[in-house]
XYZ file of C-alpha atoms in Angstrom:
254
model
C 12.912 9.403 -21.180
C 15.189 6.524 -20.194
C 18.010 8.890 -19.224
C 15.655 10.974 -17.076
C 14.341 7.822 -15.409
C 17.845 6.552 -14.685
C 18.770 9.972 -13.284
C 15.806 9.898 -10.902
C 16.768 6.389 -9.765
C 20.331 7.553 -9.135
C 18.987 10.403 -6.981
C 16.884 7.897 -5.051
C 19.964 5.730 -4.546
C 21.761 8.652 -2.907
C 18.833 9.112 -0.479
C 18.261 5.389 0.097
C 17.677 4.041 3.598
C 17.548 0.294 4.149
C 14.371 -1.406 5.384
C 13.965 -5.208 5.742
C 11.035 -5.311 3.297
C 13.443 -4.302 0.492
C 15.215 -7.680 0.496
C 12.439 -9.693 -1.256
C 12.173 -7.044 -3.985
C 15.924 -7.071 -4.656
C 16.174 -10.882 -4.621
C 13.259 -11.220 -7.050
C 14.821 -8.694 -9.417
C 18.204 -10.471 -9.319
C 16.541 -13.833 -10.029
C 14.611 -12.440 -13.006
C 17.753 -10.815 -14.423
C 19.645 -14.089 -14.081
C 16.921 -15.817 -16.094
C 16.940 -12.959 -18.617
C 20.708 -13.352 -19.021
C 20.253 -17.069 -19.679
C 17.534 -16.425 -22.300
C 19.208 -13.469 -24.051
C 22.855 -14.539 -23.858
C 22.697 -18.298 -23.270
C 24.665 -18.286 -20.017
C 24.057 -17.484 -16.363
C 27.658 -16.272 -16.158
C 26.934 -13.495 -18.647
C 24.048 -12.427 -16.419
C 26.613 -10.867 -14.100
C 27.058 -8.048 -16.624
C 23.350 -7.135 -16.572
C 22.909 -7.482 -12.813
C 23.602 -3.733 -12.336
C 20.156 -3.242 -13.902
C 18.726 -4.665 -10.674
C 19.614 -1.389 -8.922
C 17.404 0.998 -10.967
C 14.747 -1.709 -11.248
C 14.802 -2.073 -7.467
C 14.068 1.617 -7.007
C 11.357 1.434 -9.659
C 9.626 -1.435 -7.845
C 10.198 0.211 -4.471
C 8.512 3.379 -5.714
C 5.527 1.355 -6.931
C 5.255 -0.305 -3.530
C 5.511 3.046 -1.752
C 2.743 4.489 -3.930
C 0.502 1.535 -3.103
C 1.277 1.768 0.608
C 0.668 5.514 0.467
C -2.692 4.963 -1.223
C -3.680 2.362 1.378
C -2.642 4.715 4.191
C -4.825 7.441 2.675
C -7.858 5.137 2.702
C -7.180 4.117 6.291
C -6.649 7.750 7.300
C -10.029 8.700 5.829
C -11.718 5.971 7.865
C -9.817 7.095 10.967
C -11.018 10.679 10.549
C -14.579 9.430 10.152
C -14.125 7.630 13.470
C -12.754 10.858 14.993
C -15.795 12.761 13.752
C -18.141 10.134 15.202
C -16.354 10.275 18.561
C -16.656 14.062 18.635
C -20.383 13.827 18.003
C -20.554 11.524 21.009
C -19.046 14.302 23.137
C -15.332 13.423 23.157
C -12.670 16.109 22.942
C -10.463 16.272 19.851
C -7.592 14.550 21.643
C -9.740 11.772 23.095
C -11.444 11.342 19.714
C -8.131 10.282 18.205
C -7.678 7.750 21.006
C -11.130 6.302 20.297
C -10.335 6.257 16.578
C -7.224 4.176 17.312
C -9.369 1.525 18.995
C -11.807 1.510 16.057
C -9.005 1.149 13.514
C -7.538 -1.795 15.422
C -10.890 -3.546 15.097
C -11.230 -2.587 11.420
C -7.687 -3.140 10.099
C -5.835 -4.948 12.872
C -3.283 -3.604 15.326
C -0.400 -3.939 12.835
C -2.048 -1.714 10.204
C -0.080 1.434 9.225
C -2.855 3.756 10.433
C -2.828 2.124 13.886
C 0.903 2.739 14.188
C 0.473 6.365 13.108
C -2.421 6.942 15.525
C -0.300 5.464 18.297
C 2.444 7.982 17.466
C -0.139 10.792 17.521
C -1.422 9.557 20.892
C 2.120 9.498 22.300
C 2.636 13.027 21.009
C -0.543 14.186 22.749
C 0.697 12.626 26.018
C 3.926 14.630 25.562
C 1.921 17.872 25.190
C 2.421 18.084 21.430
C -0.651 19.466 19.668
C -2.733 17.206 17.447
C -2.328 19.489 14.438
C 1.476 19.301 14.687
C 1.351 15.518 14.811
C -0.956 15.316 11.793
C 1.228 17.776 9.886
C 4.251 15.625 10.728
C 2.403 12.542 9.457
C 1.596 14.376 6.215
C 5.235 15.292 5.648
C 6.505 11.827 6.543
C 4.034 9.925 4.383
C 4.002 12.364 1.470
C 0.259 11.740 1.178
C -1.455 14.779 -0.319
C -4.792 14.099 1.380
C -3.206 13.929 4.823
C -1.142 17.077 4.221
C -4.174 19.048 3.035
C -6.253 17.765 5.932
C -3.509 18.814 8.366
C -3.555 22.377 6.987
C -7.333 22.716 7.213
C -7.411 21.066 10.638
C -4.758 23.438 12.022
C -6.554 26.555 10.740
C -9.910 25.381 12.092
C -8.444 24.557 15.509
C -6.614 27.878 15.818
C -9.677 29.876 14.762
C -12.008 27.956 17.062
C -14.151 26.610 14.236
C -16.569 23.707 14.333
C -14.103 20.812 14.334
C -16.734 18.143 13.741
C -18.088 19.889 10.669
C -14.589 20.678 9.411
C -13.479 17.060 9.703
C -16.659 15.829 8.007
C -16.168 18.168 5.064
C -12.508 17.177 4.671
C -13.397 13.488 4.835
C -16.117 14.057 2.234
C -13.621 15.722 -0.145
C -11.063 12.956 0.398
C -13.773 10.339 -0.136
C -14.877 11.872 -3.447
C -11.285 11.974 -4.698
C -10.834 8.321 -3.766
C -14.053 7.435 -5.584
C -12.608 8.984 -8.739
C -9.365 7.039 -8.223
C -11.324 3.801 -7.792
C -13.361 4.465 -10.937
C -10.186 5.067 -12.956
C -8.578 1.985 -11.430
C -11.571 -0.149 -12.443
C -11.489 1.253 -15.980
C -7.792 0.535 -16.554
C -7.531 -2.656 -14.454
C -8.107 -4.845 -17.535
C -5.498 -2.903 -19.506
C -3.067 -3.173 -16.602
C -3.512 -6.936 -16.602
C -2.952 -7.024 -20.368
C 0.196 -4.957 -19.896
C 1.546 -7.394 -17.285
C 0.872 -10.306 -19.638
C 2.579 -8.524 -22.542
C 5.609 -7.854 -20.352
C 6.018 -11.605 -19.882
C 5.265 -12.648 -23.478
C 8.818 -12.136 -24.878
C 10.329 -14.275 -22.106
C 7.624 -16.883 -22.560
C 8.216 -17.129 -26.303
C 11.990 -17.381 -25.924
C 11.683 -20.006 -23.187
C 9.177 -22.028 -25.243
C 11.290 -21.938 -28.403
C 14.443 -22.762 -26.459
C 12.826 -25.789 -24.809
C 11.023 -27.162 -27.866
C 13.850 -26.433 -30.357
C 17.180 -26.816 -28.546
C 19.965 -24.939 -30.288
C 17.605 -22.587 -32.141
C 19.209 -19.484 -30.559
C 22.782 -20.811 -30.653
C 23.588 -18.615 -33.650
C 22.982 -15.570 -31.404
C 25.098 -16.835 -28.519
C 28.865 -16.626 -28.193
C 29.583 -14.144 -31.018
C 29.834 -10.365 -31.215
C 26.991 -9.862 -33.691
C 24.634 -12.072 -31.715
C 25.445 -10.305 -28.448
C 24.876 -6.939 -30.133
C 21.486 -8.005 -31.549
C 20.293 -9.458 -28.231
C 21.499 -6.386 -26.344
C 19.504 -4.133 -28.693
C 16.453 -6.351 -28.167
C 16.911 -6.154 -24.396
C 17.159 -2.355 -24.496
C 14.021 -2.158 -26.645
C 12.225 -4.371 -24.140
C 13.343 -2.161 -21.224
C 12.127 0.976 -23.045
C 8.783 -0.701 -23.801
C 8.480 -1.805 -20.170
C 9.022 1.742 -18.903
C 6.506 3.140 -21.389
C 3.884 0.578 -20.377
C 4.416 1.317 -16.692
C 4.059 5.045 -17.344
C 0.849 4.566 -19.337
C -0.935 2.381 -16.782
C 0.125 4.544 -13.812
C -2.373 7.361 -13.354
C -2.312 9.688 -10.353
C -5.174 11.954 -9.370
């Protein structure tokens, strides 16, 4: 499992594109690894040898952040399509309905929300004579959100066949809403376990820090010799494996 995970992180590294929001994640990971090096090996200098772990950990944390952002975008997209449906009922065309939805989303989420930026891109595409369905399909591919991609397919078929767009959008939004309800129910059920998992991930560091502060020299027998380094390295690898298993258990996708 660990080898497969590292392989996937290596593949992500080859496709990596820098964004400013990555800096805090990387700096936090480096800081934690420096502290881990001090606790496991008794020296910040030795931490240099485990700093390469910050690379796969960075991609792991980045993937978690992307999943959360993707989930939030899906929720905002559902609300935007509800606004589109409401605008169509009021007599707006499909294109103008998306413009009205953009105004509603600015009031609901703020102008810097991801959905507002995406609706602005769709609006610009419409002004450049690009069809709405193409813009939504492009958004689905770019975001990787399954709900948006499926909506784009249904929307395109309905528009080409001259179907009832208002009813089609309402049905799609209803399906997306039900799926999100299931996700929320699962999230509520495992939220306590996820919190327990986060606490357990910190327990080993907490115990080592507590013992090291209250009993100075207690771990000295494990520092500065080959056997001690070997034992602490095995413990660190076991911790990493346990961390990955915990993250896999508490991550459930619908």
